[in-house]
Coordinates of C-alpha atoms in Angstrom, one line a residue:
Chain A
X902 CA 134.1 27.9 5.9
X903 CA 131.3 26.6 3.5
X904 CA 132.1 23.1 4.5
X905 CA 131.7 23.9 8.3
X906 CA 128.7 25.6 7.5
X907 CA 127.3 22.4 5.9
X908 CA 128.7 20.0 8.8
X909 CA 127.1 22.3 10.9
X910 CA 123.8 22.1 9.8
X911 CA 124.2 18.5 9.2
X912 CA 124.5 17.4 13.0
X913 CA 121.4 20.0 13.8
X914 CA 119.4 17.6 11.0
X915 CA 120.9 14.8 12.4
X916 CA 119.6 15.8 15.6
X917 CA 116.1 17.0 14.7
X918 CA 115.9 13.9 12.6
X919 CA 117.2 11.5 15.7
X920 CA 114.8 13.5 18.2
X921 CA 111.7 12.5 16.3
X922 CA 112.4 9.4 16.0
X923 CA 113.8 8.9 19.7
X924 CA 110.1 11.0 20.1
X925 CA 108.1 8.3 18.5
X926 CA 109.6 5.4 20.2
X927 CA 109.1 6.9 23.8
X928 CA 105.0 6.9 22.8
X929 CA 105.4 2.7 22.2
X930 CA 107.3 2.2 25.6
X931 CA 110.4 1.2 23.2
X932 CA 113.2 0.8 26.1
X933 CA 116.6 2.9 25.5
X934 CA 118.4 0.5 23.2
X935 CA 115.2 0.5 20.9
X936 CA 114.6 4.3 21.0
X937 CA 118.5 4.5 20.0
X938 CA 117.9 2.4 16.9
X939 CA 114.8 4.0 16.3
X940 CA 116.5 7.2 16.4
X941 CA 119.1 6.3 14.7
X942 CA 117.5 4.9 11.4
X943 CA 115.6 7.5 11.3
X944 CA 118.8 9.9 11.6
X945 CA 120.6 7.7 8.9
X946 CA 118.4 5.8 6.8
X947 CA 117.6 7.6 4.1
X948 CA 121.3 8.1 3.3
X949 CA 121.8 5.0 3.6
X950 CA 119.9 3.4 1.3
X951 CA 120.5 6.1 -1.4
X952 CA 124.2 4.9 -0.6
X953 CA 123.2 0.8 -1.2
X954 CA 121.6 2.0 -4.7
X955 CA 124.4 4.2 -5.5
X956 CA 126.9 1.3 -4.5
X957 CA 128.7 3.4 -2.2
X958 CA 129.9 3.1 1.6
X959 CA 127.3 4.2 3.7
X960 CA 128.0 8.0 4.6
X961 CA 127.9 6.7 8.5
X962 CA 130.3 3.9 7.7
X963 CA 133.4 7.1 7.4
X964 CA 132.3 9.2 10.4
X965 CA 131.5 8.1 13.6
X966 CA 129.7 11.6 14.6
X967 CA 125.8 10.4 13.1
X968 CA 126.1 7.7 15.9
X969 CA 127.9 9.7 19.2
X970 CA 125.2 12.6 18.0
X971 CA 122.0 10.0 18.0
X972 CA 123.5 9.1 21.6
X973 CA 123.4 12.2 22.8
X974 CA 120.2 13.0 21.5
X975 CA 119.0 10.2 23.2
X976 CA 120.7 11.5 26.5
X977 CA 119.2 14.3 25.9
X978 CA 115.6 12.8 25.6
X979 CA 116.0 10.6 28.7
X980 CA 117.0 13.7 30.8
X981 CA 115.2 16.6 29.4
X982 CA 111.8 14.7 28.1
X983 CA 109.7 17.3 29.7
X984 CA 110.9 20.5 27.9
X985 CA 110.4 18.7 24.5
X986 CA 106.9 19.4 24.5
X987 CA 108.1 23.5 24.9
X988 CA 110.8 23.5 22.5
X989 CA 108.8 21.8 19.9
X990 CA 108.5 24.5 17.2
X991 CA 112.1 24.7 17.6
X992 CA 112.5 21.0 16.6
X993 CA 109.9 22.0 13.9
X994 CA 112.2 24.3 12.4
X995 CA 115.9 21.7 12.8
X996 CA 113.8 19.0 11.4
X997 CA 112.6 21.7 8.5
X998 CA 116.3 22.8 7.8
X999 CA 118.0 18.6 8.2
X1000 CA 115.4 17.8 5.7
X1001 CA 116.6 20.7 3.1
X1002 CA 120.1 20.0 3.5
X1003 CA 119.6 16.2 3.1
X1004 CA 118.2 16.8 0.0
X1005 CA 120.8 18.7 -1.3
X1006 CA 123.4 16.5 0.0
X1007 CA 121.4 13.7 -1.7
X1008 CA 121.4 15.4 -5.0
X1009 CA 124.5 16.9 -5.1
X1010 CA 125.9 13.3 -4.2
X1011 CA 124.3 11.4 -6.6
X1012 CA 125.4 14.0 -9.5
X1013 CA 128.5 13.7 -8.7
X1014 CA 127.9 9.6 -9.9
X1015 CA 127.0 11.2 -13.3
X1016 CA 123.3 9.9 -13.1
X1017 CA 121.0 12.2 -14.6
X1018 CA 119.1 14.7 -12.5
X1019 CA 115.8 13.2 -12.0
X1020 CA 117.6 10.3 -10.6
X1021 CA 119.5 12.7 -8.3
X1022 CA 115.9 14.2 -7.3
X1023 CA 114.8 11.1 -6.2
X1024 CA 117.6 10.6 -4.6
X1025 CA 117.7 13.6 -2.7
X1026 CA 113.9 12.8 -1.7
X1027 CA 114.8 9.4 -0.4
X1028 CA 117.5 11.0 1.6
X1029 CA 115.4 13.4 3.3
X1030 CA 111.8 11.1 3.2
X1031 CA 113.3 7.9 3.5
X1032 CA 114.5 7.8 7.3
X1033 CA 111.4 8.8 8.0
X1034 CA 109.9 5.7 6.5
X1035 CA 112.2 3.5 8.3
X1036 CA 110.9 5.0 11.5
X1037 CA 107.4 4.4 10.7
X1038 CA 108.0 0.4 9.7
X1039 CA 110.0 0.0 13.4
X1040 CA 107.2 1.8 14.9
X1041 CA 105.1 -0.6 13.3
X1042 CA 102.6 2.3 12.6
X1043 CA 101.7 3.4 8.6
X1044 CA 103.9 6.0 7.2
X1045 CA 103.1 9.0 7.9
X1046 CA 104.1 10.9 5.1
X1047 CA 102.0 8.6 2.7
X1048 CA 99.0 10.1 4.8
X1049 CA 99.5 13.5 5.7
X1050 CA 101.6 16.6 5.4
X1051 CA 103.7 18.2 2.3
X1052 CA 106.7 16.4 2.7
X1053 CA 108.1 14.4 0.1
X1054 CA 106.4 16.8 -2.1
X1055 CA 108.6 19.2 -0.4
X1056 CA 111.9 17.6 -1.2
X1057 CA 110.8 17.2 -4.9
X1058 CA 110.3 20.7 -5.3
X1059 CA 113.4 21.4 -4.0
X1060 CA 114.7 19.0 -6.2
X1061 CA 112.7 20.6 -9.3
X1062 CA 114.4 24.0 -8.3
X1063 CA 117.8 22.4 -7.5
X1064 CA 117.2 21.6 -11.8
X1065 CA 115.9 25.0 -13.3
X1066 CA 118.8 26.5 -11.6
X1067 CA 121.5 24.3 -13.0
X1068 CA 119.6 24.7 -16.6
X1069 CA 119.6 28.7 -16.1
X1070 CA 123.9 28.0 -15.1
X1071 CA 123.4 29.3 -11.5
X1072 CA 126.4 29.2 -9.7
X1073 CA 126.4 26.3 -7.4
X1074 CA 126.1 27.7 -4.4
X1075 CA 123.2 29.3 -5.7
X1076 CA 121.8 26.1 -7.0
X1077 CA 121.9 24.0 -3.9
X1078 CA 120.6 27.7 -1.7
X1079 CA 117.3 27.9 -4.0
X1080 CA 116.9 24.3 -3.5
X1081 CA 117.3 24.1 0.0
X1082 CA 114.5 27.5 0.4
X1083 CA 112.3 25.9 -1.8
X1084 CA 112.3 23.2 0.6
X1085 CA 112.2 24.8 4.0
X1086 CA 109.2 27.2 2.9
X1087 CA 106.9 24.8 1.1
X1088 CA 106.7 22.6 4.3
X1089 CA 106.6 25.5 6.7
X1090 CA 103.5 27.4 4.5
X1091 CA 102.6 23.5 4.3
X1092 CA 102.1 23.2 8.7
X1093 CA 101.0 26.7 9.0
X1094 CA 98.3 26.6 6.5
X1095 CA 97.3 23.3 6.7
X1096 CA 98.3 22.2 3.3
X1097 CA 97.8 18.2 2.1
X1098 CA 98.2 16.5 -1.1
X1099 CA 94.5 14.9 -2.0
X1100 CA 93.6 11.4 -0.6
X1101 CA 93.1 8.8 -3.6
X1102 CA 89.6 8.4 -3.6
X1103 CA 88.5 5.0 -3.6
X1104 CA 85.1 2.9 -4.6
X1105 CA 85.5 -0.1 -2.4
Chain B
X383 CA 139.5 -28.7 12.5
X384 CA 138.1 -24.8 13.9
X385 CA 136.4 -24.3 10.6
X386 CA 134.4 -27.8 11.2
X387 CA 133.5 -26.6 14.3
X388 CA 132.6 -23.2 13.3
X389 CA 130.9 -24.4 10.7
X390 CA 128.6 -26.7 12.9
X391 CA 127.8 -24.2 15.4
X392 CA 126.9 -21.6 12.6
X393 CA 124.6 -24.2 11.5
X394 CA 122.6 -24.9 15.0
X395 CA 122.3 -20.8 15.0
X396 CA 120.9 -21.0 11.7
X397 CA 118.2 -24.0 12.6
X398 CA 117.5 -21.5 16.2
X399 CA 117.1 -19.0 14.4
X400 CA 115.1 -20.2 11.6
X401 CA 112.8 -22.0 14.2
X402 CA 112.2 -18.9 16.5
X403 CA 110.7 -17.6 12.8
X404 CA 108.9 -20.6 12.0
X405 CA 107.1 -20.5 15.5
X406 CA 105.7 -16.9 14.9
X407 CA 104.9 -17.7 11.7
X408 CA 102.8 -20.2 13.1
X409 CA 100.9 -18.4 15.3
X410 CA 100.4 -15.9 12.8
X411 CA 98.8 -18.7 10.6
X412 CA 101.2 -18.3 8.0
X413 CA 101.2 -21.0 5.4
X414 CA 104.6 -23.2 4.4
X415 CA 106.1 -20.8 2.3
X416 CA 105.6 -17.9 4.5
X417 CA 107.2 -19.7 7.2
X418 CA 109.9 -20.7 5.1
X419 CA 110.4 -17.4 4.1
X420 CA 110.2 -15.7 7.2
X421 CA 112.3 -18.7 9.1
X422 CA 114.8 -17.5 5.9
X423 CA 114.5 -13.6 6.6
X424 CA 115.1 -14.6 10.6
X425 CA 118.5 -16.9 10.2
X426 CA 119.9 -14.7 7.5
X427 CA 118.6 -11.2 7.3
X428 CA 121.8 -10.2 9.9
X429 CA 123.9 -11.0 7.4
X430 CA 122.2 -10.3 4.7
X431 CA 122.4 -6.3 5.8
X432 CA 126.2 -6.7 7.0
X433 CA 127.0 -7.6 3.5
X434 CA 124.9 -5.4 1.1
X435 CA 126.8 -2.5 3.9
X436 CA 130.3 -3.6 3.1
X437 CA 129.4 -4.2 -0.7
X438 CA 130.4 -7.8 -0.6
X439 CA 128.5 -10.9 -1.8
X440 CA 125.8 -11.9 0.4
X441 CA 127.2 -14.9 2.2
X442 CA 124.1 -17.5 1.4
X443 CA 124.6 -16.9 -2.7
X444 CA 127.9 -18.6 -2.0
X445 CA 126.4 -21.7 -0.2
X446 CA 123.3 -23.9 -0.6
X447 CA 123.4 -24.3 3.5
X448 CA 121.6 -22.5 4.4
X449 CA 118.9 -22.2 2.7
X450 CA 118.1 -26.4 3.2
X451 CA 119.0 -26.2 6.5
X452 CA 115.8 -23.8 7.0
X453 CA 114.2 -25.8 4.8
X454 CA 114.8 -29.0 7.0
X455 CA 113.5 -27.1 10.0
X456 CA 110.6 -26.1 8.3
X457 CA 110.6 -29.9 8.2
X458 CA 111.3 -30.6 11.6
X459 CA 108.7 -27.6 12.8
X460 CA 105.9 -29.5 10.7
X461 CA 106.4 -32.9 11.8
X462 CA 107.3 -32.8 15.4
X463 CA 105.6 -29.5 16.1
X464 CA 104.3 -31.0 19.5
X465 CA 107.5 -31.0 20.8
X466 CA 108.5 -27.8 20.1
X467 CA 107.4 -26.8 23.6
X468 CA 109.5 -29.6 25.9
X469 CA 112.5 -28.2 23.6
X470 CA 111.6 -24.8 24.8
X471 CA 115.3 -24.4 26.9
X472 CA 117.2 -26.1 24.1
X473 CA 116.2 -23.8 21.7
X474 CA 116.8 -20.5 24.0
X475 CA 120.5 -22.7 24.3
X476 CA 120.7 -22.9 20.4
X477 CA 119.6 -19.6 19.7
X478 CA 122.1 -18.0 22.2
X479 CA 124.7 -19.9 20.9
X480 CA 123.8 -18.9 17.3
X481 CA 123.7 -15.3 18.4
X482 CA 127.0 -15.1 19.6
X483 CA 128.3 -17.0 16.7
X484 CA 127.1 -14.6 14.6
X485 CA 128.3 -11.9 16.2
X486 CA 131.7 -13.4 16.3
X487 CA 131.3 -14.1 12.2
X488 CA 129.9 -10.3 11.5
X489 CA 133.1 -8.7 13.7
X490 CA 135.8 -10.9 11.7
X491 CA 134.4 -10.1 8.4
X492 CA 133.7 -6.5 9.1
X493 CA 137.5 -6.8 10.1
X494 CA 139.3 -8.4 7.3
X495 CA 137.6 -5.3 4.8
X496 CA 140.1 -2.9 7.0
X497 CA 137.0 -1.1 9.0
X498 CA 137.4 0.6 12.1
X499 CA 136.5 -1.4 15.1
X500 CA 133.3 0.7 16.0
X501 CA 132.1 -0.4 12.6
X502 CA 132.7 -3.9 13.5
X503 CA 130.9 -4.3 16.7
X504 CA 127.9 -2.3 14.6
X505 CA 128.1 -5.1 12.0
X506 CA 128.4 -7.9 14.3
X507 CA 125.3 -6.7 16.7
X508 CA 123.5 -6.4 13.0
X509 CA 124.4 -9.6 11.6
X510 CA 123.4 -11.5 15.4
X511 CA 120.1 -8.8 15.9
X512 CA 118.6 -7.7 12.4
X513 CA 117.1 -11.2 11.3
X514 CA 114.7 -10.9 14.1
X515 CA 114.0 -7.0 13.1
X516 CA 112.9 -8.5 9.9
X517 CA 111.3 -11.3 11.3
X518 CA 109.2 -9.0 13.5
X519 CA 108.4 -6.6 10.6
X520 CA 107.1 -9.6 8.2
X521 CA 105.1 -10.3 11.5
X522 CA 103.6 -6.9 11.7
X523 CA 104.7 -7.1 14.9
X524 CA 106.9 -4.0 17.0
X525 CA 110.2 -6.0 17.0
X526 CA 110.8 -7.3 20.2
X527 CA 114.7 -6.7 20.6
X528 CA 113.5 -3.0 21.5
X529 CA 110.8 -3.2 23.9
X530 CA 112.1 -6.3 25.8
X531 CA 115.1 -8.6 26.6
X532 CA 118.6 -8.1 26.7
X533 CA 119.1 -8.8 23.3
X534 CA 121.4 -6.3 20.8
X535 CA 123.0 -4.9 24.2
X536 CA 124.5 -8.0 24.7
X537 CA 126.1 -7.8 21.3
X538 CA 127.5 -4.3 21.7
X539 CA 128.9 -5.8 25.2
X540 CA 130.3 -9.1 23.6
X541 CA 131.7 -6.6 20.9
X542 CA 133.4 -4.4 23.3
X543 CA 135.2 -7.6 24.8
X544 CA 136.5 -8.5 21.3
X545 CA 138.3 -5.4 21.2
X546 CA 139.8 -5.1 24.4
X547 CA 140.9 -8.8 23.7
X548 CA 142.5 -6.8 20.6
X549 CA 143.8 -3.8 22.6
X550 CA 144.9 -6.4 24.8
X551 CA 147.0 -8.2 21.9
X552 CA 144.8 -11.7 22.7
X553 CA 145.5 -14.6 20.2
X554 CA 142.7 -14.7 17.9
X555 CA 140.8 -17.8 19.0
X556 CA 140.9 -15.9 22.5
X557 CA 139.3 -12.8 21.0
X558 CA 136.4 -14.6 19.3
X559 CA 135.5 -17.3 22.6
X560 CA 135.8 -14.1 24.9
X561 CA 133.0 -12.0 22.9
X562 CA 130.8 -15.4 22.2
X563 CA 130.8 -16.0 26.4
X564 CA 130.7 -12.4 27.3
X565 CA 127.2 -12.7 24.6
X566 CA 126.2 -16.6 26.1
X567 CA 126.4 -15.5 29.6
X568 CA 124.9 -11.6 29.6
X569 CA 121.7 -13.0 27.4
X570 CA 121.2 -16.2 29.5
X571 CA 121.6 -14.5 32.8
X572 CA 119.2 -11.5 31.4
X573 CA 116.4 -14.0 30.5
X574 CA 117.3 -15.5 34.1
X575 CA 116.9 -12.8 35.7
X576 CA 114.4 -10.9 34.1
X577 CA 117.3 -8.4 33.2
X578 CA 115.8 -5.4 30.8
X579 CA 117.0 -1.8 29.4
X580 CA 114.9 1.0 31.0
X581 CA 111.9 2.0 29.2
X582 CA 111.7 5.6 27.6
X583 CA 110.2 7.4 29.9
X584 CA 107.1 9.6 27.8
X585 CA 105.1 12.7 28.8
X586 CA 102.5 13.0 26.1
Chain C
X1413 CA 111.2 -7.5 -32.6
X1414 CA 111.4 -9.8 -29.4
X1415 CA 113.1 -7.2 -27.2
X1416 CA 110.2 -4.9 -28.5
X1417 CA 107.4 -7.5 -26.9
X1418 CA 109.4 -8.4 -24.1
X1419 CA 109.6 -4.4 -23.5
X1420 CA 105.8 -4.4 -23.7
X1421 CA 105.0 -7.0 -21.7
X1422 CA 107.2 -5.4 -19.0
X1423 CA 105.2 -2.4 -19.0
X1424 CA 102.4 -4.4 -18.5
X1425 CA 103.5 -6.2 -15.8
X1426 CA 104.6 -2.9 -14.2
X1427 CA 101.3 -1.1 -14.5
X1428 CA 99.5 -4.3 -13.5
X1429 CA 101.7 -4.6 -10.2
X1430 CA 101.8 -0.8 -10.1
X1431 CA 97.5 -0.1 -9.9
X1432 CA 97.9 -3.2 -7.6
X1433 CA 99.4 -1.1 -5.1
X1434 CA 98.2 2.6 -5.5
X1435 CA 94.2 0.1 -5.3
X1436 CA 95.5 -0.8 -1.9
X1437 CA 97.1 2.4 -0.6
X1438 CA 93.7 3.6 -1.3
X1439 CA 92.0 2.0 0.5
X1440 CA 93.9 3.0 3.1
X1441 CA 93.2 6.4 2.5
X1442 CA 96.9 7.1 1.5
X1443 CA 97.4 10.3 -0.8
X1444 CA 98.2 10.4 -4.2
X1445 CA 102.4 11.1 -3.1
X1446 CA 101.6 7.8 -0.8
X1447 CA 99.9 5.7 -3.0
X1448 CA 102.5 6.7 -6.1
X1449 CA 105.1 5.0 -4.0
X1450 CA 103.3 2.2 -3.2
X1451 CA 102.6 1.8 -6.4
X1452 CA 106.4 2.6 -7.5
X1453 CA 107.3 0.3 -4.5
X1454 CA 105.1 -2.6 -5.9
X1455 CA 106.2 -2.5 -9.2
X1456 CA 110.2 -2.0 -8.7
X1457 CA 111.1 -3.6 -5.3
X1458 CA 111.4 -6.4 -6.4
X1459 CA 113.7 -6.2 -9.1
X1460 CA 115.7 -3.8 -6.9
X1461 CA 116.4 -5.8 -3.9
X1462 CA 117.7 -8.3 -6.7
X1463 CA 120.0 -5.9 -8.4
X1464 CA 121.4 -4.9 -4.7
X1465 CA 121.9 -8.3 -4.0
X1466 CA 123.7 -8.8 -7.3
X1467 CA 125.4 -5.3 -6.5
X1468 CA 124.8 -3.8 -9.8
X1469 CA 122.6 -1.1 -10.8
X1470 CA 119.3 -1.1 -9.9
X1471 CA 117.6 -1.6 -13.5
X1472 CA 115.1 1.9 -13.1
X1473 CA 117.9 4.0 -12.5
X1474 CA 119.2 3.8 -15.8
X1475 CA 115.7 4.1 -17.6
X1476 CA 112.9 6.5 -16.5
X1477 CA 110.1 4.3 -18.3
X1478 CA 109.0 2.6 -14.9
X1479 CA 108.4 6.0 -13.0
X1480 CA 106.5 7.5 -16.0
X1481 CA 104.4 4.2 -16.2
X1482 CA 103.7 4.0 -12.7
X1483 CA 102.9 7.9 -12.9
X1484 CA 100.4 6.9 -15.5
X1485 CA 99.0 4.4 -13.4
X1486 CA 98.2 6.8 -10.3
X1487 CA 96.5 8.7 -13.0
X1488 CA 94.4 6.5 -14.1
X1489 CA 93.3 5.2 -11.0
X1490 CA 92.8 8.9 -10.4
X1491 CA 90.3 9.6 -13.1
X1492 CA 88.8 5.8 -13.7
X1493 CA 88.8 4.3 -10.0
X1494 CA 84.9 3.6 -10.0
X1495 CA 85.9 1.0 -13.3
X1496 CA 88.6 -0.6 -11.8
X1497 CA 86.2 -3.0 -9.9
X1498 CA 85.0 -3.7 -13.9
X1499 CA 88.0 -4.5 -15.1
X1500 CA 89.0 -7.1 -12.2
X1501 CA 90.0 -9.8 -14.2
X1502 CA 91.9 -8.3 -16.9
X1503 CA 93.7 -7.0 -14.0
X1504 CA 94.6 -10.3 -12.9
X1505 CA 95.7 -11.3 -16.0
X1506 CA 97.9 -8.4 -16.6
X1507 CA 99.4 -8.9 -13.1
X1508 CA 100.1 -12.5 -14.0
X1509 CA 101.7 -12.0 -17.1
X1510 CA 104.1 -9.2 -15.6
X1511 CA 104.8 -11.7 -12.9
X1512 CA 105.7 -14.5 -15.0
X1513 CA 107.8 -11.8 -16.9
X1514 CA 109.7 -10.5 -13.5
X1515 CA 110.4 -14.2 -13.2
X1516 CA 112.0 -14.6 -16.4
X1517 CA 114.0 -11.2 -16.4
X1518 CA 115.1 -12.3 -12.7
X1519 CA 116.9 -15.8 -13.3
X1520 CA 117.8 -14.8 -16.8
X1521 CA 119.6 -11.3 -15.6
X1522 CA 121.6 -13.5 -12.3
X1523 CA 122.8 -16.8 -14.8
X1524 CA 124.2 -13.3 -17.1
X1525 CA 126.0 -13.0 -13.3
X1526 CA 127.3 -16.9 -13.7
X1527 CA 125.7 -17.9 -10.1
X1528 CA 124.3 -21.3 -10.0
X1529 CA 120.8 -22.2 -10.9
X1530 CA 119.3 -22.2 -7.7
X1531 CA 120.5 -18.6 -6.8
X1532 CA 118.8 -17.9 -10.2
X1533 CA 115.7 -19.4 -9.0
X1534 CA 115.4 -17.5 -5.9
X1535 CA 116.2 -14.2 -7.5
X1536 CA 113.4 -14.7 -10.0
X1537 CA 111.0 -15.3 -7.1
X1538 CA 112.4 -12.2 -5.6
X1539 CA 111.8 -10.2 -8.5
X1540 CA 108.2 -11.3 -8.8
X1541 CA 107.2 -11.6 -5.2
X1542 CA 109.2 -9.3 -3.3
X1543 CA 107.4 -5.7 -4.6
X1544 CA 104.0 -6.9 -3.2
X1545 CA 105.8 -8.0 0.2
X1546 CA 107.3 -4.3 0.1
X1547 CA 103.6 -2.9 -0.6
X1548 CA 101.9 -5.1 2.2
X1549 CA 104.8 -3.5 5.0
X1550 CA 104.1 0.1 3.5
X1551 CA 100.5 -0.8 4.4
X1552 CA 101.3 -1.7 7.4
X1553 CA 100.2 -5.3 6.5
X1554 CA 100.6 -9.0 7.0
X1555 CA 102.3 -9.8 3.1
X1556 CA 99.8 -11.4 1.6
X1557 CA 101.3 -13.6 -0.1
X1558 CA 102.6 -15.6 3.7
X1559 CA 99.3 -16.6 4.0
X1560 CA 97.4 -16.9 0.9
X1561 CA 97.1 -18.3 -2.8
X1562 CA 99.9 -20.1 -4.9
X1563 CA 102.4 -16.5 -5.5
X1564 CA 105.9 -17.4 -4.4
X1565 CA 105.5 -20.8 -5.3
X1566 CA 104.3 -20.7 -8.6
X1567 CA 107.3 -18.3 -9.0
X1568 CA 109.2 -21.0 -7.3
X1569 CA 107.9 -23.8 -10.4
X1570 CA 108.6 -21.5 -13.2
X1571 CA 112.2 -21.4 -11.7
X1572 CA 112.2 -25.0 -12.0
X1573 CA 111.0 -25.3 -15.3
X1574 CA 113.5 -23.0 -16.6
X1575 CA 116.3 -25.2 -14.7
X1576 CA 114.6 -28.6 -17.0
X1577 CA 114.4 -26.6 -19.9
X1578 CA 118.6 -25.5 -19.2
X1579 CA 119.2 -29.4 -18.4
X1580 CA 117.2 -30.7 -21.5
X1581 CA 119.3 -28.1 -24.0
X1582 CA 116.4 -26.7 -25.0
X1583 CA 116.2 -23.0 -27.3
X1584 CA 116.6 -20.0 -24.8
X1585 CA 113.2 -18.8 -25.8
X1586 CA 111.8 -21.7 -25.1
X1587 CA 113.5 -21.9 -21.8
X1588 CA 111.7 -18.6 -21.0
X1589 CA 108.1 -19.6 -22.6
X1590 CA 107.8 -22.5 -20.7
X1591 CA 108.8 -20.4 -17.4
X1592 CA 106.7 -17.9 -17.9
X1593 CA 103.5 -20.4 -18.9
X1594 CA 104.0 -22.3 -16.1
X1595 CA 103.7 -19.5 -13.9
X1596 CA 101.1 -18.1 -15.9
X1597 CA 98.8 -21.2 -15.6
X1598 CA 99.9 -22.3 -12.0
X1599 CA 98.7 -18.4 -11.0
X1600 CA 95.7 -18.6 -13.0
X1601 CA 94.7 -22.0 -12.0
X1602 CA 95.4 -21.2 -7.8
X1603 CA 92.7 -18.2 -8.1
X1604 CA 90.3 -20.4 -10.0
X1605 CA 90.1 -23.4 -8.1
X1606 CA 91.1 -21.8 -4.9
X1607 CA 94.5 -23.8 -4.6
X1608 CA 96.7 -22.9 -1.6
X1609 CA 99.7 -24.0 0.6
X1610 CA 98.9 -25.8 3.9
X1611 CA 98.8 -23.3 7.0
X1612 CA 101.5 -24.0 9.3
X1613 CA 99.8 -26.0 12.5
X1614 CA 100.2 -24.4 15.9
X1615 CA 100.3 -25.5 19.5
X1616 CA 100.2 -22.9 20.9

């Protein structure tokens, strides 16, 4: 049950994750092929790379479901493109809960490689944050969540949380619940209230 | 006797592919080692990825090649950089030959670690499209394979022949010419004929 | 004792290359979250991509230091950005001896590995050179170091020294000093006199 629950909410981050990317690359005229890869990285890449430091297959590598649902997000794109604008707070909120669960997938994934926690918080931040990054480089555009937003802030948090509740001997599901909350309403109160982290100030 | 051969044409791919790097670093007025470097990044950043994702020993670390190779057309590029226009079609001829070649190499190796066939045809298309991803993000540029060209498409399609030449229970040798033609012919008759993905189509 | 200096000199080389990126990211206006991964970025990725490519553990994750240092860093850009422009020069030479230092650790960590010299080389040079290349696409720049000063190259020289210093038999330590002066006074030099590698001619 709990692990359909999780797969679950893994293809609707997938999909919220793909969609934004697919998003971007429609704005640069990126043809269908690009938009895919785009998408896809975006989906994927943050997983991926915690898996290269980890020195494990790539999650994606096991299960071919990250790439059929990046292909039909894309379908979806190329037929649909002109409710996206409508449903947008709707891909607010999917993008919200696939970047939670990635960080808890992230941390719990890297704990179970008996690395110490603040390794698995960075870990679970680069698997939420990192795709995200990818996307930006493709794009060829600065990274957005160096500039604006709470968002790796966000998955830190939620990785802080994901900590206090292992040192307080939380139950797990408990553990990876609080962690996942933390996440989802720092960067919602983040976009409704307008919250940023402060721009470096600089003398130049 | 098919290893010499392999070996050769792996080699022009390399030199194509390094040049096509050298070129853009040119224009970008990149000095010798940047060209190098990206000329490097362009003929083995494919394969590069392929192996860090099946946790094997990136191919080059095993063999000087090709490193001088790119170093000799770094050479040739300095020297004889006149010409490089007159040699425009010969290079298109070398790089398309190197594509499919490495699309052939990436499938086979992605093979012989026991991955499922959709895994292979993603590893090929990397190892014959992601040098020129890299090359483009050195660049600062929006990499070209996804605004433009048939380029990764016709690695997915030479990727899909190799396996219905498996399906089809082709001798080997068969399996491998019938991707590299099915890549040779779809990417010379795209640049031909002007042959390109549709463009996302955007409403913002 | 000499682990102890070579410990210190590394956290001098990591702040240096560190405040050499979260300088940058400012003036791009990034936050502090942005510019403490560009900083991070700066100071790490080049050591990581090596220990990827040598598949074993990338050398942070097994020591917090570097992320408290470059922590440290952010905040004391933070509180002392307007005397950063004052202390220019003892911020090149801090960024020159951790280069020179990232050289040394990167050939002497791959021979532990038992690849050939030249793979040695060009992991050094990686683990020098590649952070800043990381920082520049993060900024969403051309990487400096394609089209400017002696950086990669001196890296290059110390490499070769190192390989001399191997052939002539000579003390590990001194194998190491002489690296890490030659790259010390090649940099040093470059800046002062304005050395740099030919730009790449163009027909275009």
């Amino acid at each position: 049950m709990e692990a359909t629950i999780s797969l679950i909410l893994e293809i609707i981050g997938t999909i919220a994750f793909a969609i934004s990317g697919i998003k971007l690359a429609a704005a640069k005229k990126f043809d269908w092929f690009g938009a895919y890869i785009v998408g896809l990285m975006t989906a994927i890449g943050g997983g991926t790379l915690r898996d290269i430091l980890l020195d494990t297959t790539p999650f994606w590598m096991d299960n071919g479901w990250y790439l059929t649902v990046t292909g039909l997000s894309l379908l979806y794109v190329i037929l649909f493109h002109r409710q996206l604008e409508r449903i947008k707070s709707t891909i607010l909120i999917f993008d919200t809960i696939g970047l939670a669960l990635f960080v808890v997938i992230g941390i719990q994934k890297t704990l179970t490689f008996d690395y110490p926690m603040w390794v698995a918080i960075i870990m679970g931040t680069l698997t939420g944050a990192f795709g995200g990054v990818v996307r930006d480089i493709l794009l060829n555009d600065v990274p957005l969540i160096f500039r604006k937003d709470i968002y790796g802030t966000a998955c830190i948090a939620g990785g802080i949380v994901y900590w206090l509740m292992i040192v307080c001997n939380a139950e797990p599901l408990l553990q990876q619940l609080s962690c996942a909350f933390t996440v989802i309403i720092i960067r919602l109160l983040a976009v409704k209230y307008g919250w940023a982290i402060p721009v470096l100030r600089n003398n130049d």
